[in-house]
CSV table of C-alpha atoms in Angstrom, one decimal:
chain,number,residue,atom,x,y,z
A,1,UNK,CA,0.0,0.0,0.0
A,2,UNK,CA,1.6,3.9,-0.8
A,3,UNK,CA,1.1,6.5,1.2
A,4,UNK,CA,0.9,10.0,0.0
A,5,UNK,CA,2.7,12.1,3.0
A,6,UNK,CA,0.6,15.4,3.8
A,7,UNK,CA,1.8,16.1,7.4
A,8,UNK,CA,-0.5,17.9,9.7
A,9,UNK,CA,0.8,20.1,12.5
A,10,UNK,CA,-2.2,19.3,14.4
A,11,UNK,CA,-1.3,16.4,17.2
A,12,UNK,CA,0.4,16.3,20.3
A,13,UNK,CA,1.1,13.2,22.5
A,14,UNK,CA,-1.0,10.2,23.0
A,15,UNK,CA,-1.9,10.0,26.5
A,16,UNK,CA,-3.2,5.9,26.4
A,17,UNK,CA,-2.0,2.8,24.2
A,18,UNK,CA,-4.5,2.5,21.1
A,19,UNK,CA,-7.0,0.3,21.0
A,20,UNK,CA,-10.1,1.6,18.6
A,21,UNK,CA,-10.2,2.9,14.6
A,22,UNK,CA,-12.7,6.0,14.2
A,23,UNK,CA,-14.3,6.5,10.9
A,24,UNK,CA,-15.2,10.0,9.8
A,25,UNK,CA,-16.6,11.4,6.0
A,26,UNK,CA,-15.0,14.4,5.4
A,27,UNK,CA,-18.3,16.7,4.9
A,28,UNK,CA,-16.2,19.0,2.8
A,29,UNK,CA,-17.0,19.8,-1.0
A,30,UNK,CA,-13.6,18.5,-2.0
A,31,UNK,CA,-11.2,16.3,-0.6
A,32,UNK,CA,-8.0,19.2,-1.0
A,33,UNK,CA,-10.4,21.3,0.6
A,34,UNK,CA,-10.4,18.4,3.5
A,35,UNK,CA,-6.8,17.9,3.2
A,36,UNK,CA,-5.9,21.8,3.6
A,37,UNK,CA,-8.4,22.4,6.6
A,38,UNK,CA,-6.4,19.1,8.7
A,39,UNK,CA,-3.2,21.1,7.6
A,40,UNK,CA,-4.3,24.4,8.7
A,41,UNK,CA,-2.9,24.8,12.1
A,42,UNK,CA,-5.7,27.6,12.9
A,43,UNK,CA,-8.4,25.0,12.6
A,44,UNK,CA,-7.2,22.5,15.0
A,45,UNK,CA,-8.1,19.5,13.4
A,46,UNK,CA,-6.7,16.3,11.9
A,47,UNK,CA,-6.5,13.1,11.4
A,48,UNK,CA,-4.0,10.2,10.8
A,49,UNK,CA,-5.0,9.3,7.4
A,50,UNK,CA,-7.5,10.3,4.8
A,51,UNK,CA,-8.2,8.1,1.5
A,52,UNK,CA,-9.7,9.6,-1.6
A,53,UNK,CA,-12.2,8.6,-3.8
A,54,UNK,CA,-10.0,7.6,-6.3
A,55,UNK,CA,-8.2,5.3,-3.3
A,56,UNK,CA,-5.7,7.6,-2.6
A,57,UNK,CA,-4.4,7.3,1.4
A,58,UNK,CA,-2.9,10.7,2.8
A,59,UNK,CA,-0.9,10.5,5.3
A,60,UNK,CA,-1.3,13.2,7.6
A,61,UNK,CA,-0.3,12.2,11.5
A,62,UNK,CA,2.4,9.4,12.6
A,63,UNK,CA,-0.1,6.9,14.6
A,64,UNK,CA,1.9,7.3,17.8
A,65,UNK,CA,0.8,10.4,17.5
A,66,UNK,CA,-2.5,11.6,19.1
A,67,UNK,CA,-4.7,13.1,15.9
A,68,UNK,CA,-7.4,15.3,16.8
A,69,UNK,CA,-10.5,14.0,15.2
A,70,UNK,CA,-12.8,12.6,17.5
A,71,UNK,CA,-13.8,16.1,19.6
A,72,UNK,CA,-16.3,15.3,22.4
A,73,UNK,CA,-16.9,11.7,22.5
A,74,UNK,CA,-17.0,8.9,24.3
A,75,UNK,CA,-17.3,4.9,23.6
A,76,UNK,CA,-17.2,2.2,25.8
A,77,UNK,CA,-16.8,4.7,29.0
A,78,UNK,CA,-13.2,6.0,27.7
A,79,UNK,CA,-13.6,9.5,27.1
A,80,UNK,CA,-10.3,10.8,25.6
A,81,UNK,CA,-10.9,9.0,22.5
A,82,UNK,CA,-8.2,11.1,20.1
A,83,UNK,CA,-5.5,9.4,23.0
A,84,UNK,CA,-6.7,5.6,22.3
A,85,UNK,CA,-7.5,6.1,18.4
A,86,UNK,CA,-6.5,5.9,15.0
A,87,UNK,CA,-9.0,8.0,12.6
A,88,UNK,CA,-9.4,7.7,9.2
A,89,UNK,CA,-11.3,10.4,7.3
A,90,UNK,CA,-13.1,9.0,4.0
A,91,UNK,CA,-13.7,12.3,1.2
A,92,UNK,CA,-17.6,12.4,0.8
A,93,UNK,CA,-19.3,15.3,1.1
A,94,UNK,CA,-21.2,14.2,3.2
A,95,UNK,CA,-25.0,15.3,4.6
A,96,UNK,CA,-24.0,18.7,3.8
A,97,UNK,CA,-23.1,17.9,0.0
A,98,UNK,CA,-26.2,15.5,-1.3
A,99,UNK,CA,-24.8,12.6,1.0
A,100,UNK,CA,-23.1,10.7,-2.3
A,101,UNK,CA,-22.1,7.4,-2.6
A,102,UNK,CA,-18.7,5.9,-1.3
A,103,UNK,CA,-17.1,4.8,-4.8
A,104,UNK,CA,-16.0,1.1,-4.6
A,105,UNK,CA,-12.0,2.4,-5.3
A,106,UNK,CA,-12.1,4.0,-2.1
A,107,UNK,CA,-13.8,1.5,-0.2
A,108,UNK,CA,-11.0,-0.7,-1.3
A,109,UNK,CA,-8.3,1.0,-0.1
A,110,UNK,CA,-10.6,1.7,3.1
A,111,UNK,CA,-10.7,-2.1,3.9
A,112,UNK,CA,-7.2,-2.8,3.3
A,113,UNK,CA,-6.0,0.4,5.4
A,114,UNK,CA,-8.6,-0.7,8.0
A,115,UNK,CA,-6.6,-4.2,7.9
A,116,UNK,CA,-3.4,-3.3,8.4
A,117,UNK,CA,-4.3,-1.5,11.2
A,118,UNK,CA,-6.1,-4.0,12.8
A,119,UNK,CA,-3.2,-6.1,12.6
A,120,UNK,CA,-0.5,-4.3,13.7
A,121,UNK,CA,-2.3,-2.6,16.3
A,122,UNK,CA,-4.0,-5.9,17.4
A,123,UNK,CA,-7.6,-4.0,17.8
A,124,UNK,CA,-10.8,-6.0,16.8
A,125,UNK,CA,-13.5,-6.0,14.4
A,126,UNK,CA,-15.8,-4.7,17.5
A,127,UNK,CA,-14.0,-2.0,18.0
A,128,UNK,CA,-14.0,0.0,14.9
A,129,UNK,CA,-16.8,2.5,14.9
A,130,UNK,CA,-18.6,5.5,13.0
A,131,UNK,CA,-17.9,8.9,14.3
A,132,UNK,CA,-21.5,9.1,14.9
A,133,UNK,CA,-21.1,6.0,17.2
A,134,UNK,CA,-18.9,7.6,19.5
A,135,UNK,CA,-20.8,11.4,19.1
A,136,UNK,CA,-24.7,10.6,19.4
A,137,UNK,CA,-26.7,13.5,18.8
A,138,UNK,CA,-23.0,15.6,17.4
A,139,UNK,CA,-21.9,14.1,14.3
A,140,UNK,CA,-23.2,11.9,11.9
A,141,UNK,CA,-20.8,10.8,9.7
A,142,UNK,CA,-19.8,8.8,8.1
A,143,UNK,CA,-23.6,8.8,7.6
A,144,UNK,CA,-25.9,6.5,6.2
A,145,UNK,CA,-24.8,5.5,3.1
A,146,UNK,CA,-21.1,4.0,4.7
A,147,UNK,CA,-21.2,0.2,3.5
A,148,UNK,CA,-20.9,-0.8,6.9
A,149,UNK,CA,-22.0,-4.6,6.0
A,150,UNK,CA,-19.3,-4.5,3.0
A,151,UNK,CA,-17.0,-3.5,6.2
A,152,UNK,CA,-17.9,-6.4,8.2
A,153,UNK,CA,-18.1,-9.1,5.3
A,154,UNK,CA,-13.9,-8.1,5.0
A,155,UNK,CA,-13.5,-8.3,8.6
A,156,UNK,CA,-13.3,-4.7,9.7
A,157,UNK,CA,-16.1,-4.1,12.1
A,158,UNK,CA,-19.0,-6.0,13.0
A,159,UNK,CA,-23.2,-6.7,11.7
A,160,UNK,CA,-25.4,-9.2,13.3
A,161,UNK,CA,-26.8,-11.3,10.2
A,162,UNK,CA,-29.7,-12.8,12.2
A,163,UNK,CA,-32.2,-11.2,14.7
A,164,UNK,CA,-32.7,-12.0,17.9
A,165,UNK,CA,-35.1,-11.7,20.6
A,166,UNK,CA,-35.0,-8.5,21.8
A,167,UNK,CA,-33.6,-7.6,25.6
A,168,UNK,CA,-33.4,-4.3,27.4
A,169,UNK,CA,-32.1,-1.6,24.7
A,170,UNK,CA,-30.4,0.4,27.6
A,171,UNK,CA,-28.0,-2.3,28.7
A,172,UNK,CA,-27.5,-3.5,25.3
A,173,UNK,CA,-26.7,0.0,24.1
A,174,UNK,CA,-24.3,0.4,27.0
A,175,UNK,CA,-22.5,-3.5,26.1
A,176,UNK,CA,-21.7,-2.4,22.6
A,177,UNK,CA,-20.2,0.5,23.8
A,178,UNK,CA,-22.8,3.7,23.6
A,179,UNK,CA,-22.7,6.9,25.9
A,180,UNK,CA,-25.6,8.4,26.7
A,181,UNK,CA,-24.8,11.5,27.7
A,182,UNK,CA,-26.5,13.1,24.6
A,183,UNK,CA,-29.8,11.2,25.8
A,184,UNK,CA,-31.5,7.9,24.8
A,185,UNK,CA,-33.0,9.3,21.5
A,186,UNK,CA,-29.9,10.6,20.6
A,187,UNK,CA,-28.2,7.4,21.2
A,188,UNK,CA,-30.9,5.0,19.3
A,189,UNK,CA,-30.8,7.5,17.0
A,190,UNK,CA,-26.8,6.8,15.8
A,191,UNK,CA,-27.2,2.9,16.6
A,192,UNK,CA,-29.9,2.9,13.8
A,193,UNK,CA,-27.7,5.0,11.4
A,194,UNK,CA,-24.9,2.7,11.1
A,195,UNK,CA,-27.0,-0.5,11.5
A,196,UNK,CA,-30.4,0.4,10.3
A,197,UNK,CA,-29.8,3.3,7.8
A,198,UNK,CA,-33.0,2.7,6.1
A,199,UNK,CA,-34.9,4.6,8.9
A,200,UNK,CA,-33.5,6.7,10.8
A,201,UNK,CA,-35.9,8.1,13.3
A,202,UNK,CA,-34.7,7.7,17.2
A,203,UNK,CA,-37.7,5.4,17.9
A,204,UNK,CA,-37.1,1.9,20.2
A,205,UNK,CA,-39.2,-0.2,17.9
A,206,UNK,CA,-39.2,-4.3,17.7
A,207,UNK,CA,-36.5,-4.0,14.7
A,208,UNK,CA,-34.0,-2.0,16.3
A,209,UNK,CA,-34.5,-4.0,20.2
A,210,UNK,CA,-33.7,-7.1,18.1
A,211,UNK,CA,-31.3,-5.3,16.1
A,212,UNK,CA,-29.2,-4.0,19.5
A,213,UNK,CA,-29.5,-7.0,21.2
A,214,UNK,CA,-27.9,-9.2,18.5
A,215,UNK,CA,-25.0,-6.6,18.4
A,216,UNK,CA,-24.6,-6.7,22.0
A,217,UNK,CA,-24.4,-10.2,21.5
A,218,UNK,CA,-21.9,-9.9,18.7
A,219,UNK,CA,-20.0,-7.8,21.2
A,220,UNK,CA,-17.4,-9.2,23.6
A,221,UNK,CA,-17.8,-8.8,26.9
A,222,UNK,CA,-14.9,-6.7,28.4
Protein backbone atom coordinates (compact mmCIF):
# COMPACT_ATOMS: atom_id res chain seq x y z
CA UNK A 1 0.00 0.00 0.00
CA UNK A 2 1.60 3.95 -0.75
CA UNK A 3 1.08 6.46 1.17
CA UNK A 4 0.89 10.02 0.03
CA UNK A 5 2.66 12.11 2.98
CA UNK A 6 0.59 15.36 3.77
CA UNK A 7 1.82 16.14 7.35
CA UNK A 8 -0.45 17.89 9.70
CA UNK A 9 0.75 20.14 12.47
CA UNK A 10 -2.20 19.27 14.41
CA UNK A 11 -1.26 16.40 17.24
CA UNK A 12 0.45 16.28 20.32
CA UNK A 13 1.08 13.16 22.52
CA UNK A 14 -1.03 10.20 22.97
CA UNK A 15 -1.92 9.96 26.54
CA UNK A 16 -3.24 5.93 26.39
CA UNK A 17 -2.03 2.85 24.22
CA UNK A 18 -4.49 2.54 21.11
CA UNK A 19 -7.04 0.28 21.03
CA UNK A 20 -10.10 1.65 18.61
CA UNK A 21 -10.25 2.86 14.64
CA UNK A 22 -12.68 5.99 14.22
CA UNK A 23 -14.34 6.48 10.90
CA UNK A 24 -15.20 9.96 9.83
CA UNK A 25 -16.56 11.43 6.02
CA UNK A 26 -14.96 14.39 5.44
CA UNK A 27 -18.33 16.67 4.91
CA UNK A 28 -16.25 19.04 2.83
CA UNK A 29 -17.04 19.76 -0.98
CA UNK A 30 -13.59 18.53 -1.96
CA UNK A 31 -11.24 16.32 -0.58
CA UNK A 32 -8.05 19.19 -1.03
CA UNK A 33 -10.36 21.25 0.60
CA UNK A 34 -10.39 18.39 3.45
CA UNK A 35 -6.77 17.89 3.19
CA UNK A 36 -5.95 21.76 3.62
CA UNK A 37 -8.44 22.45 6.59
CA UNK A 38 -6.43 19.13 8.75
CA UNK A 39 -3.16 21.13 7.59
CA UNK A 40 -4.26 24.39 8.67
CA UNK A 41 -2.90 24.76 12.11
CA UNK A 42 -5.73 27.63 12.93
CA UNK A 43 -8.37 25.01 12.60
CA UNK A 44 -7.17 22.55 15.01
CA UNK A 45 -8.13 19.53 13.39
CA UNK A 46 -6.68 16.32 11.91
CA UNK A 47 -6.50 13.05 11.44
CA UNK A 48 -3.99 10.19 10.79
CA UNK A 49 -5.03 9.29 7.40
CA UNK A 50 -7.53 10.28 4.83
CA UNK A 51 -8.19 8.07 1.53
CA UNK A 52 -9.70 9.64 -1.65
CA UNK A 53 -12.17 8.61 -3.82
CA UNK A 54 -9.98 7.55 -6.29
CA UNK A 55 -8.24 5.35 -3.30
CA UNK A 56 -5.66 7.61 -2.58
CA UNK A 57 -4.41 7.26 1.42
CA UNK A 58 -2.93 10.72 2.80
CA UNK A 59 -0.88 10.46 5.32
CA UNK A 60 -1.34 13.22 7.62
CA UNK A 61 -0.32 12.21 11.49
CA UNK A 62 2.44 9.37 12.56
CA UNK A 63 -0.05 6.88 14.57
CA UNK A 64 1.90 7.31 17.80
CA UNK A 65 0.84 10.42 17.46
CA UNK A 66 -2.49 11.63 19.09
CA UNK A 67 -4.70 13.08 15.92
CA UNK A 68 -7.42 15.35 16.75
CA UNK A 69 -10.46 13.97 15.25
CA UNK A 70 -12.79 12.58 17.47
CA UNK A 71 -13.78 16.10 19.60
CA UNK A 72 -16.25 15.27 22.36
CA UNK A 73 -16.94 11.74 22.54
CA UNK A 74 -17.01 8.87 24.27
CA UNK A 75 -17.33 4.85 23.60
CA UNK A 76 -17.23 2.18 25.79
CA UNK A 77 -16.83 4.73 28.96
CA UNK A 78 -13.16 6.04 27.70
CA UNK A 79 -13.63 9.51 27.08
CA UNK A 80 -10.26 10.79 25.60
CA UNK A 81 -10.90 9.01 22.50
CA UNK A 82 -8.20 11.13 20.12
CA UNK A 83 -5.51 9.38 22.95
CA UNK A 84 -6.71 5.58 22.32
CA UNK A 85 -7.55 6.11 18.37
CA UNK A 86 -6.54 5.89 15.03
CA UNK A 87 -8.98 8.02 12.63
CA UNK A 88 -9.39 7.72 9.16
CA UNK A 89 -11.29 10.35 7.32
CA UNK A 90 -13.11 9.03 3.98
CA UNK A 91 -13.68 12.26 1.24
CA UNK A 92 -17.55 12.43 0.83
CA UNK A 93 -19.33 15.29 1.14
CA UNK A 94 -21.15 14.19 3.21
CA UNK A 95 -24.96 15.35 4.60
CA UNK A 96 -23.97 18.68 3.78
CA UNK A 97 -23.11 17.89 0.05
CA UNK A 98 -26.16 15.47 -1.33
CA UNK A 99 -24.76 12.60 1.05
CA UNK A 100 -23.06 10.69 -2.31
CA UNK A 101 -22.15 7.38 -2.57
CA UNK A 102 -18.71 5.91 -1.26
CA UNK A 103 -17.10 4.75 -4.75
CA UNK A 104 -16.01 1.06 -4.57
CA UNK A 105 -11.97 2.38 -5.33
CA UNK A 106 -12.14 4.04 -2.10
CA UNK A 107 -13.85 1.53 -0.17
CA UNK A 108 -10.98 -0.72 -1.26
CA UNK A 109 -8.29 1.02 -0.14
CA UNK A 110 -10.55 1.73 3.11
CA UNK A 111 -10.75 -2.06 3.93
CA UNK A 112 -7.15 -2.78 3.28
CA UNK A 113 -5.97 0.39 5.44
CA UNK A 114 -8.56 -0.70 8.05
CA UNK A 115 -6.61 -4.21 7.91
CA UNK A 116 -3.36 -3.28 8.41
CA UNK A 117 -4.34 -1.51 11.16
CA UNK A 118 -6.08 -4.00 12.82
CA UNK A 119 -3.15 -6.14 12.63
CA UNK A 120 -0.46 -4.34 13.66
CA UNK A 121 -2.34 -2.56 16.30
CA UNK A 122 -3.95 -5.86 17.45
CA UNK A 123 -7.60 -4.03 17.76
CA UNK A 124 -10.82 -6.05 16.78
CA UNK A 125 -13.46 -5.99 14.41
CA UNK A 126 -15.77 -4.70 17.52
CA UNK A 127 -14.01 -2.03 17.96
CA UNK A 128 -13.99 -0.05 14.87
CA UNK A 129 -16.83 2.53 14.87
CA UNK A 130 -18.55 5.45 13.05
CA UNK A 131 -17.91 8.91 14.27
CA UNK A 132 -21.50 9.11 14.88
CA UNK A 133 -21.11 6.03 17.21
CA UNK A 134 -18.94 7.64 19.47
CA UNK A 135 -20.77 11.37 19.13
CA UNK A 136 -24.73 10.57 19.40
CA UNK A 137 -26.71 13.45 18.81
CA UNK A 138 -23.02 15.62 17.37
CA UNK A 139 -21.88 14.11 14.28
CA UNK A 140 -23.22 11.95 11.93
CA UNK A 141 -20.80 10.81 9.74
CA UNK A 142 -19.79 8.82 8.07
CA UNK A 143 -23.57 8.82 7.56
CA UNK A 144 -25.91 6.52 6.25
CA UNK A 145 -24.82 5.47 3.11
CA UNK A 146 -21.14 3.99 4.72
CA UNK A 147 -21.21 0.24 3.52
CA UNK A 148 -20.93 -0.76 6.91
CA UNK A 149 -22.00 -4.63 6.05
CA UNK A 150 -19.35 -4.55 2.99
CA UNK A 151 -16.99 -3.54 6.16
CA UNK A 152 -17.89 -6.44 8.24
CA UNK A 153 -18.15 -9.13 5.27
CA UNK A 154 -13.95 -8.10 4.95
CA UNK A 155 -13.50 -8.33 8.63
CA UNK A 156 -13.34 -4.71 9.71
CA UNK A 157 -16.09 -4.13 12.13
CA UNK A 158 -19.03 -5.99 12.95
CA UNK A 159 -23.22 -6.68 11.66
CA UNK A 160 -25.41 -9.16 13.32
CA UNK A 161 -26.81 -11.30 10.15
CA UNK A 162 -29.72 -12.83 12.15
CA UNK A 163 -32.23 -11.16 14.69
CA UNK A 164 -32.69 -12.01 17.91
CA UNK A 165 -35.07 -11.72 20.56
CA UNK A 166 -34.95 -8.51 21.82
CA UNK A 167 -33.62 -7.62 25.65
CA UNK A 168 -33.38 -4.33 27.39
CA UNK A 169 -32.11 -1.56 24.68
CA UNK A 170 -30.37 0.41 27.57
CA UNK A 171 -27.96 -2.28 28.70
CA UNK A 172 -27.50 -3.48 25.28
CA UNK A 173 -26.71 -0.01 24.06
CA UNK A 174 -24.30 0.38 26.99
CA UNK A 175 -22.48 -3.45 26.12
CA UNK A 176 -21.72 -2.39 22.65
CA UNK A 177 -20.22 0.48 23.84
CA UNK A 178 -22.81 3.69 23.58
CA UNK A 179 -22.67 6.92 25.89
CA UNK A 180 -25.61 8.43 26.66
CA UNK A 181 -24.77 11.52 27.73
CA UNK A 182 -26.53 13.13 24.58
CA UNK A 183 -29.80 11.20 25.79
CA UNK A 184 -31.54 7.95 24.81
CA UNK A 185 -32.95 9.27 21.51
CA UNK A 186 -29.88 10.56 20.61
CA UNK A 187 -28.16 7.44 21.24
CA UNK A 188 -30.87 4.96 19.29
CA UNK A 189 -30.80 7.47 17.00
CA UNK A 190 -26.79 6.81 15.78
CA UNK A 191 -27.19 2.93 16.61
CA UNK A 192 -29.93 2.93 13.76
CA UNK A 193 -27.68 4.97 11.43
CA UNK A 194 -24.93 2.67 11.06
CA UNK A 195 -27.02 -0.50 11.54
CA UNK A 196 -30.36 0.42 10.34
CA UNK A 197 -29.78 3.33 7.82
CA UNK A 198 -33.01 2.74 6.07
CA UNK A 199 -34.92 4.60 8.85
CA UNK A 200 -33.49 6.66 10.75
CA UNK A 201 -35.90 8.14 13.31
CA UNK A 202 -34.67 7.74 17.23
CA UNK A 203 -37.74 5.42 17.87
CA UNK A 204 -37.06 1.88 20.16
CA UNK A 205 -39.22 -0.21 17.87
CA UNK A 206 -39.17 -4.26 17.75
CA UNK A 207 -36.47 -4.02 14.66
CA UNK A 208 -34.00 -1.98 16.27
CA UNK A 209 -34.51 -3.96 20.17
CA UNK A 210 -33.73 -7.07 18.14
CA UNK A 211 -31.26 -5.32 16.06
CA UNK A 212 -29.20 -4.01 19.46
CA UNK A 213 -29.54 -7.03 21.19
CA UNK A 214 -27.88 -9.22 18.51
CA UNK A 215 -25.00 -6.56 18.37
CA UNK A 216 -24.57 -6.66 22.04
CA UNK A 217 -24.36 -10.16 21.45
CA UNK A 218 -21.93 -9.88 18.66
CA UNK A 219 -20.02 -7.83 21.22
CA UNK A 220 -17.41 -9.20 23.63
CA UNK A 221 -17.76 -8.79 26.87
CA UNK A 222 -14.88 -6.73 28.44
Amino acid sequence: MTFIDAPSPNFNDRKKPISLIVLHYTGMESGQAALDRMRDTAAQVSAHYMVEEDGRIFRLVDEEKRAWHAGVSEWAGETDINSVSIGIEIVNGGHDFGLPDYPQAQMDAVISLTKQIMVRRNIPAHRIVGHSDIAPGRKQDPGEKFPWIQMSEAGCAIHPKVMVEAGDAQSGLAAIGYGFSAGETAVIEAFQRRFRPARVDGTLDDETASLISAVAALTPKS
